[in-house]
Amino acid sequence: MDVFPERLVFTYRSAPSSPPAVGEVVSGTLGGGYLRTIVGVSELAPNRYELITENAQLVDYFADVHFRAVFEPSEAVWDLGDGVGTRSDALGSGVKLVQSDIVEGCSAKYDLLDLKGDFSPIFELEVDIGFWDGLKEFRFVVGGNLDLELKMLPKGGAPSIECQEEWLLERFEREFTSTFAVGFVPVAVTHTITPKGSLSITGEIDVPSVELTGTGNINFSAGAVYEDGSWDAISDASRSGDVTFEVDSEGEVSLKGKLAAGLNYLAKIYDTAGPEMFIGPYVEPSATSSLCEWNTQLEVGLELEIGAKAEVPIIDYTLVSWSTSFKPLSGVFFMNSGTWPWCSDAGMEDPCSAFTDCDSCTASAGEACGWCGGSCISESRSGECGGDFTTSRSACVDCSGFGDCGSCLGNGYCGWCPGMGCVNDATDAAASCGGGYQTLSCD
């Protein structure tokens, strides 16, 4: 047989005992499946008939039936080459929704920009038709596992960053048809997936190197049910995720990115339009750093748009077009903060401040301390002190109290410098005195 949009051609091996007739409903799985009412018949040749048809309803074909079908795409479904829309693992049934090379404009601004979006789908369809009630329930659900990752390593020397990309990858559209039997009647459902998403990044960076990564996982099921004459949305979702942030030195950093790696989904029952959904998972990491302190947060969310097309209402002509949109998951999911390792006090009081004089400060055991302008501070903070940071006990002796050369040289840590007076041997003043510095005798 041959299947066309508004006609079918049947060819029999021998004369049929009951040729096709006007008013009959016929179905099959060829050409994505068909469910048609015959409105005209012509014999093209012996045993060959052309049937003029129009789309029928399930209630025309089934008087009393209740079936539920679950479709989990087989391994071969996604084995269609490399790139977006292909299988994302070796054994499961996942499909890639995004990859880094589709955002070339943004990638040029980064030493590394890594995008990942994987979807392992499950589809469910349930129909209940009663002998007296007609269509009692129609339910469709899309679910599965969504994994997203956005990793950003901006190029050095780029203090301000702004980048936006959007995509609808029709060239990576993937379609597969599931067929099953209800009694002796074949039913065909065609599933079509088209990746759709966006990327946005903004930031101000005052350090040579920054790396920010956000990961999110969403497990969900969502769809719609027609029952008691009206449509209702159904959804259930949970999420997990993490964010990592690294900088190579102290400085001001503000960086935020959002990856939405979603898809358009359309189901056709037989060869007519049916339920459709937009599934929009996203991961949004952000981070700030100011000298010692850093803060990170992560949003992991899911946006859904669900609709039942009524171009050709295969289920029941009384159904009307219906759609809704909502967010079963949104908002900040994860927050963290801390102090960078180079701030050794970790936000606490400097442990060296417990020593109140130079001698005890420089003699401290278990702490790397030094004397600076009348205070004892951690050696990691020596840069705050300029050239006056002292770690030697000998440098702690105050020689300024000796008013003449004789008394000055009487202290083993002091020396006499003409024009400067008595100074400590370990100080910069002693070093700058040059050849006139006296430590053994007075001239």
Coordinates of C-alpha atoms in Angstrom, one line a residue:
M1 CA 0.0 0.0 0.0
D2 CA 1.0 3.7 -0.4
V3 CA 0.2 6.4 2.2
F4 CA -0.5 10.0 1.2
P5 CA -1.8 13.0 3.2
E6 CA -5.4 12.7 2.0
R7 CA -5.6 9.3 0.2
L8 CA -4.4 5.7 0.5
V9 CA -3.7 3.2 -2.3
F10 CA -4.4 -0.4 -1.5
T11 CA -3.1 -3.2 -3.7
Y12 CA -4.3 -6.8 -3.1
R13 CA -2.7 -10.0 -4.3
S14 CA -6.1 -11.3 -5.3
A15 CA -9.6 -10.1 -5.3
P16 CA -10.6 -9.0 -1.8
S17 CA -13.7 -10.8 -0.3
S18 CA -14.8 -7.4 1.1
P19 CA -13.4 -4.4 -0.9
P20 CA -12.9 -1.1 1.1
A21 CA -16.1 0.9 1.3
V22 CA -17.1 4.5 2.1
G23 CA -17.6 5.1 5.8
E24 CA -15.1 2.5 7.0
V25 CA -12.2 3.5 9.4
V26 CA -8.8 2.1 8.5
S27 CA -5.5 2.3 10.4
G28 CA -1.9 1.2 10.0
T29 CA 1.7 2.1 11.0
L30 CA 3.2 2.9 7.6
G31 CA 4.3 6.5 6.9
G32 CA 4.3 7.4 10.6
G33 CA 0.9 5.7 11.1
Y34 CA -2.6 6.6 9.8
L35 CA -6.1 6.6 11.1
R36 CA -8.5 7.5 8.4
T37 CA -12.2 7.5 7.5
I38 CA -12.9 6.5 3.8
V39 CA -14.9 9.1 2.0
G40 CA -14.4 7.9 -1.6
V41 CA -13.3 4.8 -3.4
S42 CA -12.1 4.2 -7.0
E43 CA -10.7 1.1 -8.6
L44 CA -7.5 2.0 -10.4
A45 CA -6.9 -1.5 -11.8
P46 CA -7.9 -5.0 -10.9
N47 CA -7.3 -5.5 -7.2
R48 CA -5.9 -1.9 -6.8
Y49 CA -8.0 0.7 -5.0
E50 CA -7.5 4.4 -4.3
L51 CA -9.2 5.6 -1.1
I52 CA -10.0 9.3 -0.6
T53 CA -9.7 9.8 3.2
E54 CA -10.0 12.2 6.0
N55 CA -8.6 11.9 9.5
A56 CA -10.6 9.9 11.9
Q57 CA -10.8 9.9 15.7
L58 CA -9.9 7.2 18.1
V59 CA -13.5 7.2 19.3
D60 CA -14.5 6.3 15.7
Y61 CA -12.3 3.3 15.8
F62 CA -12.5 2.1 19.4
A63 CA -15.9 1.7 21.1
D64 CA -14.5 0.7 24.5
V65 CA -10.8 0.6 25.2
H66 CA -8.3 1.7 27.9
F67 CA -4.6 1.5 27.2
R68 CA -1.4 3.0 28.6
A69 CA 1.9 2.9 26.7
V70 CA 5.4 3.9 27.9
F71 CA 8.1 4.7 25.4
E72 CA 11.8 4.7 26.3
P73 CA 13.8 5.3 23.1
S74 CA 16.0 2.4 22.1
E75 CA 19.8 2.7 21.6
A76 CA 19.5 3.0 17.8
V77 CA 17.1 6.0 17.9
W78 CA 19.9 8.5 18.6
D79 CA 22.7 6.9 16.7
L80 CA 22.7 9.5 14.0
G81 CA 26.2 10.9 13.8
D82 CA 28.2 13.4 15.9
G83 CA 27.0 16.7 17.4
V84 CA 23.9 18.1 19.0
G85 CA 20.9 15.8 18.9
T86 CA 23.0 12.6 19.0
R87 CA 23.4 10.1 21.7
S88 CA 25.3 11.4 24.7
D89 CA 26.4 8.0 26.2
A90 CA 27.3 4.6 25.1
L91 CA 24.6 2.4 26.6
G92 CA 21.7 4.6 27.7
S93 CA 19.2 6.5 25.7
G94 CA 20.3 10.1 26.3
V95 CA 20.3 12.9 23.8
K96 CA 22.6 15.9 23.6
L97 CA 20.9 19.2 23.7
V98 CA 23.9 21.6 23.4
Q99 CA 27.6 21.7 22.9
S100 CA 30.2 24.4 23.0
D101 CA 30.9 24.8 19.3
I102 CA 27.4 26.3 18.6
V103 CA 28.3 29.5 20.6
E104 CA 31.4 30.6 18.7
G105 CA 30.7 34.3 19.4
C106 CA 30.9 33.7 23.1
S107 CA 33.7 31.1 23.0
A108 CA 36.1 33.7 21.4
K109 CA 36.1 35.6 24.7
Y110 CA 37.1 32.6 26.8
D111 CA 40.1 30.4 27.3
L112 CA 37.6 27.7 28.1
L113 CA 33.8 27.7 27.7
D114 CA 32.2 24.3 28.2
L115 CA 28.5 23.7 27.8
K116 CA 26.7 20.4 28.5
G117 CA 23.1 19.4 28.3
D118 CA 22.0 15.8 28.3
F119 CA 18.4 14.4 28.3
S120 CA 17.4 10.8 29.0
P121 CA 13.7 10.8 28.1
I122 CA 10.7 8.6 28.8
F123 CA 7.3 9.2 27.2
E124 CA 3.9 8.0 28.4
L125 CA 0.5 8.0 26.8
E126 CA -2.8 6.9 28.3
V127 CA -6.3 6.8 26.6
D128 CA -9.6 5.7 28.1
I129 CA -12.6 5.5 25.8
G130 CA -16.0 4.3 27.2
F131 CA -18.8 2.6 25.2
W132 CA -21.4 5.1 26.5
D133 CA -19.2 8.0 27.5
G134 CA -16.8 8.3 24.6
L135 CA -13.4 9.8 25.5
K136 CA -13.2 9.7 29.3
E137 CA -9.4 10.4 29.7
F138 CA -6.5 11.4 27.6
R139 CA -3.1 11.7 29.4
F140 CA 0.3 12.4 28.0
V141 CA 3.5 12.8 30.1
V142 CA 7.2 13.5 29.2
G143 CA 9.8 12.8 31.9
G144 CA 13.3 11.7 32.5
N145 CA 16.7 13.1 33.6
L146 CA 18.3 16.4 32.6
D147 CA 22.0 17.1 33.2
L148 CA 23.4 20.6 32.6
E149 CA 26.9 22.1 33.1
L150 CA 28.3 25.6 32.4
K151 CA 32.0 26.1 32.9
M152 CA 33.6 29.5 32.3
L153 CA 37.3 30.4 32.2
P154 CA 37.5 34.0 30.8
K155 CA 40.6 35.2 28.9
G156 CA 43.1 37.1 30.9
G157 CA 43.1 40.9 30.3
A158 CA 39.4 41.1 29.7
P159 CA 38.1 43.1 32.6
S160 CA 34.5 43.4 31.3
I161 CA 32.6 40.5 29.8
E162 CA 29.1 40.4 28.2
C163 CA 27.9 37.6 25.9
Q164 CA 24.5 36.4 24.7
E165 CA 23.5 33.6 22.3
E166 CA 20.2 31.9 21.4
W167 CA 19.6 28.8 19.3
L168 CA 16.8 26.7 17.8
L169 CA 18.6 23.8 16.1
E170 CA 16.2 22.5 13.6
R171 CA 19.0 20.9 11.7
F172 CA 19.5 18.6 14.7
E173 CA 15.8 17.7 15.0
R174 CA 15.3 14.1 15.9
E175 CA 12.2 12.0 15.3
F176 CA 11.3 8.4 16.1
T177 CA 8.1 6.4 15.8
S178 CA 6.8 4.0 18.4
T179 CA 4.3 1.4 17.4
F180 CA 2.2 -1.0 19.5
A181 CA -1.0 -3.0 19.3
V182 CA -4.2 -2.5 21.2
G183 CA -5.7 -5.9 20.7
F184 CA -5.4 -6.5 17.0
V185 CA -5.3 -2.7 16.2
P186 CA -2.0 -1.1 15.5
V187 CA -1.3 2.3 17.1
A188 CA 1.6 4.6 16.0
V189 CA 3.0 7.6 18.0
T190 CA 5.7 9.8 16.5
H191 CA 8.0 11.8 18.8
T192 CA 9.9 14.8 17.5
I193 CA 12.6 16.6 19.6
T194 CA 14.2 19.9 18.5
P195 CA 17.0 21.4 20.8
K196 CA 16.3 25.0 21.8
G197 CA 18.2 27.2 24.3
S198 CA 20.2 30.2 25.2
L199 CA 23.4 31.4 26.9
S200 CA 24.1 34.7 28.7
I201 CA 27.2 35.8 30.6
T202 CA 28.1 39.1 32.3
G203 CA 31.1 39.9 34.4
E204 CA 33.7 42.4 35.8
I205 CA 37.1 40.9 36.5
D206 CA 40.2 42.4 38.1
V207 CA 42.4 39.3 38.5
P208 CA 44.4 37.4 35.9
S209 CA 42.5 34.1 36.1
V210 CA 39.0 33.1 37.1
E211 CA 37.1 29.8 36.8
L212 CA 33.4 29.4 37.5
T213 CA 31.4 26.1 37.0
G214 CA 27.8 25.4 37.7
T215 CA 26.2 22.0 37.4
G216 CA 22.5 21.0 37.7
N217 CA 20.5 17.8 37.6
I218 CA 16.7 17.7 37.2
N219 CA 14.5 14.7 37.4
F220 CA 11.0 15.4 36.3
S221 CA 7.7 14.3 34.7
A222 CA 5.2 16.7 33.2
G223 CA 2.3 16.8 30.8
A224 CA -1.4 17.2 30.7
V225 CA -4.6 15.2 31.3
Y226 CA -8.0 15.7 29.7
E227 CA -10.7 14.5 32.1
D228 CA -14.3 15.4 32.8
G229 CA -14.3 17.8 29.8
S230 CA -11.3 19.9 30.7
W231 CA -7.5 20.0 30.5
D232 CA -5.2 20.2 33.5
A233 CA -1.4 20.3 33.7
I234 CA 0.5 17.7 35.7
S235 CA 4.1 18.0 36.9
D236 CA 6.6 16.6 39.4
A237 CA 10.2 17.7 39.6
S238 CA 13.3 17.6 41.9
R239 CA 16.8 19.1 41.5
S240 CA 20.3 19.0 42.7
G241 CA 23.5 20.9 41.8
D242 CA 26.8 22.4 42.7
V243 CA 29.0 25.4 42.0
T244 CA 32.8 25.8 42.1
F245 CA 34.7 29.1 41.9
E246 CA 38.5 29.7 41.7
V247 CA 40.6 32.9 41.3
D248 CA 44.4 33.1 41.3
S249 CA 44.9 36.2 43.4
E250 CA 43.1 38.8 45.5
G251 CA 41.0 41.3 43.5
E252 CA 37.5 42.3 42.5
V253 CA 35.4 39.7 40.6
S254 CA 31.8 39.6 39.6
L255 CA 30.7 36.8 37.2
K256 CA 27.4 35.4 36.3
G257 CA 26.2 33.0 33.6
K258 CA 23.0 31.2 32.6
L259 CA 22.7 28.2 30.3
A260 CA 19.2 27.2 29.2
A261 CA 19.5 23.9 27.3
G262 CA 15.9 23.0 26.4
L263 CA 13.9 21.3 23.7
N264 CA 10.6 21.5 21.8
Y265 CA 8.7 18.2 21.9
L266 CA 5.8 17.2 19.7
A267 CA 3.9 13.9 19.7
K268 CA 1.8 12.9 16.7
I269 CA -0.8 10.1 17.2
Y270 CA -0.9 8.3 13.8
D271 CA 0.0 11.1 11.4
T272 CA -1.8 14.1 13.0
A273 CA -0.6 16.8 15.3
G274 CA -1.1 16.0 19.0
P275 CA 0.4 17.1 22.3
E276 CA 3.4 19.5 22.4
M277 CA 5.7 20.8 25.1
F278 CA 8.6 23.2 25.5
I279 CA 10.9 21.8 28.2
G280 CA 13.3 24.5 29.5
P281 CA 15.9 23.4 32.1
Y282 CA 18.5 26.0 33.1
V283 CA 21.5 26.3 35.4
E284 CA 22.7 29.8 36.5
P285 CA 25.9 30.1 38.6
S286 CA 27.2 33.4 39.9
A287 CA 30.1 34.5 42.0
T288 CA 31.8 37.5 43.6
S289 CA 35.2 38.1 45.1
S290 CA 36.5 41.1 47.0
L291 CA 40.1 40.8 48.3
C292 CA 39.7 38.1 51.0
E293 CA 36.0 37.2 50.8
W294 CA 34.1 35.2 48.1
N295 CA 30.4 34.3 47.6
T296 CA 28.7 31.9 45.2
Q297 CA 25.2 30.9 44.5
L298 CA 23.4 28.6 42.0
E299 CA 20.0 28.6 40.5
V300 CA 18.7 25.3 39.0
G301 CA 15.3 25.6 37.4
L302 CA 12.7 24.2 35.0
E303 CA 10.3 26.1 32.7
L304 CA 7.5 24.3 31.0
E305 CA 5.0 25.2 28.3
I306 CA 2.4 22.5 27.6
G307 CA -0.2 22.5 24.9
A308 CA -2.6 20.2 23.0
K309 CA -2.8 21.1 19.4
A310 CA -6.2 20.9 17.7
E311 CA -5.1 21.2 14.0
V312 CA -6.7 17.7 13.5
P313 CA -8.0 16.5 16.8
I314 CA -7.3 12.9 16.5
I315 CA -8.7 12.2 20.0
D316 CA -12.1 13.8 19.8
Y317 CA -13.4 16.7 17.7
T318 CA -15.0 18.3 20.8
L319 CA -11.5 19.0 22.3
V320 CA -10.3 22.6 22.0
S321 CA -6.8 24.0 21.7
W322 CA -5.3 24.4 25.2
S323 CA -1.9 25.6 26.5
T324 CA -0.3 26.7 29.8
S325 CA 3.1 27.7 31.1
F326 CA 4.6 27.5 34.5
K327 CA 7.9 26.9 36.5
P328 CA 7.9 23.8 38.7
L329 CA 11.4 24.6 39.8
S330 CA 13.0 28.1 40.2
G331 CA 15.0 30.3 42.5
V332 CA 18.3 30.1 44.3
F333 CA 19.1 26.5 45.1
F334 CA 22.6 26.7 46.6
M335 CA 24.7 29.4 48.3
N336 CA 28.2 29.4 49.8
S337 CA 30.8 31.8 51.0
G338 CA 34.3 31.8 52.5
T339 CA 37.8 33.4 52.7
W340 CA 40.6 32.8 50.3
P341 CA 43.7 30.9 51.5
W342 CA 46.0 33.9 51.1
C343 CA 44.0 35.6 53.9
S344 CA 45.6 33.4 56.6
D345 CA 43.5 34.8 59.4
A346 CA 40.5 33.4 57.7
G347 CA 38.5 36.4 58.9
M348 CA 39.6 35.7 62.6
E349 CA 41.9 37.9 64.8
D350 CA 45.6 37.7 63.8
P351 CA 47.1 35.1 66.2
C352 CA 50.3 37.1 66.4
S353 CA 48.5 40.0 68.0
A354 CA 48.7 38.2 71.3
F355 CA 52.3 39.3 71.6
T356 CA 52.7 42.8 72.8
D357 CA 56.4 43.5 72.5
C358 CA 59.0 43.0 69.8
D359 CA 61.1 40.4 71.7
S360 CA 58.2 38.0 72.5
C361 CA 56.8 38.6 69.0
T362 CA 60.0 37.6 67.2
A363 CA 60.7 34.7 69.6
S364 CA 57.2 33.2 69.2
A365 CA 57.1 29.4 68.8
G366 CA 54.6 27.8 66.4
E367 CA 53.6 31.1 64.8
A368 CA 55.4 33.0 62.0
C369 CA 55.3 36.5 63.5
G370 CA 57.1 39.8 63.0
W371 CA 57.2 43.2 64.5
C372 CA 55.8 46.1 62.6
G373 CA 55.5 49.7 63.9
G374 CA 54.6 48.7 67.4
S375 CA 52.4 45.7 66.6
C376 CA 53.0 42.0 66.2
I377 CA 51.5 40.6 62.9
S378 CA 51.5 37.4 60.9
E379 CA 54.3 37.0 58.4
S380 CA 51.7 36.5 55.7
R381 CA 50.8 40.2 56.2
S382 CA 54.4 41.5 55.9
G383 CA 53.4 43.4 52.7
E384 CA 51.3 45.7 54.8
C385 CA 54.4 46.8 56.7
G386 CA 56.7 47.9 53.9
G387 CA 60.4 47.7 54.8
D388 CA 60.0 47.9 58.5
F389 CA 58.9 44.3 59.1
T390 CA 61.2 42.7 61.8
T391 CA 61.6 39.0 62.4
S392 CA 64.9 38.9 64.3
R393 CA 65.1 39.3 68.1
S394 CA 68.3 41.3 67.8
A395 CA 66.4 43.9 65.8
C396 CA 64.1 44.4 68.8
V397 CA 66.7 46.2 70.9
D398 CA 66.0 50.0 71.1
C399 CA 69.4 51.8 70.8
S400 CA 68.0 55.3 70.5
G401 CA 68.3 55.9 74.3
F402 CA 72.1 56.0 74.2
G403 CA 73.2 59.6 73.8
D404 CA 77.0 59.1 73.2
C405 CA 79.2 56.7 71.3
G406 CA 80.7 55.1 74.4
S407 CA 77.5 54.1 76.0
C408 CA 76.0 53.0 72.6
L409 CA 78.8 50.6 71.9
G410 CA 78.4 49.2 75.4
N411 CA 75.3 47.3 74.1
G412 CA 76.2 44.5 71.8
Y413 CA 73.3 45.1 69.5
C414 CA 74.0 48.8 68.9
G415 CA 76.4 50.9 66.8
W416 CA 77.2 54.6 66.4
C417 CA 76.6 56.5 63.2
P418 CA 77.8 60.1 63.0
G419 CA 74.9 62.3 62.3
M420 CA 72.3 59.7 63.2
G421 CA 73.4 58.6 66.7
C422 CA 73.0 55.2 68.2
V423 CA 71.1 52.7 66.0
N424 CA 70.4 49.0 66.0
D425 CA 72.9 46.9 64.0
A426 CA 70.0 44.9 62.3
T427 CA 68.1 48.0 61.1
D428 CA 68.1 49.7 57.7
A429 CA 69.6 52.8 59.4
A430 CA 72.7 50.9 60.2
A431 CA 73.1 49.6 56.7
S432 CA 72.7 53.1 55.3
C433 CA 75.4 54.6 57.5
G434 CA 78.2 53.2 55.3
G435 CA 81.8 53.3 56.2
G436 CA 81.3 55.7 59.2
Y437 CA 79.4 53.1 61.2
Q438 CA 81.2 52.3 64.5
T439 CA 80.6 49.1 66.4
L440 CA 83.9 48.4 68.2
S441 CA 85.5 51.7 69.1
C442 CA 84.7 55.4 69.0
D443 CA 86.8 57.7 66.8

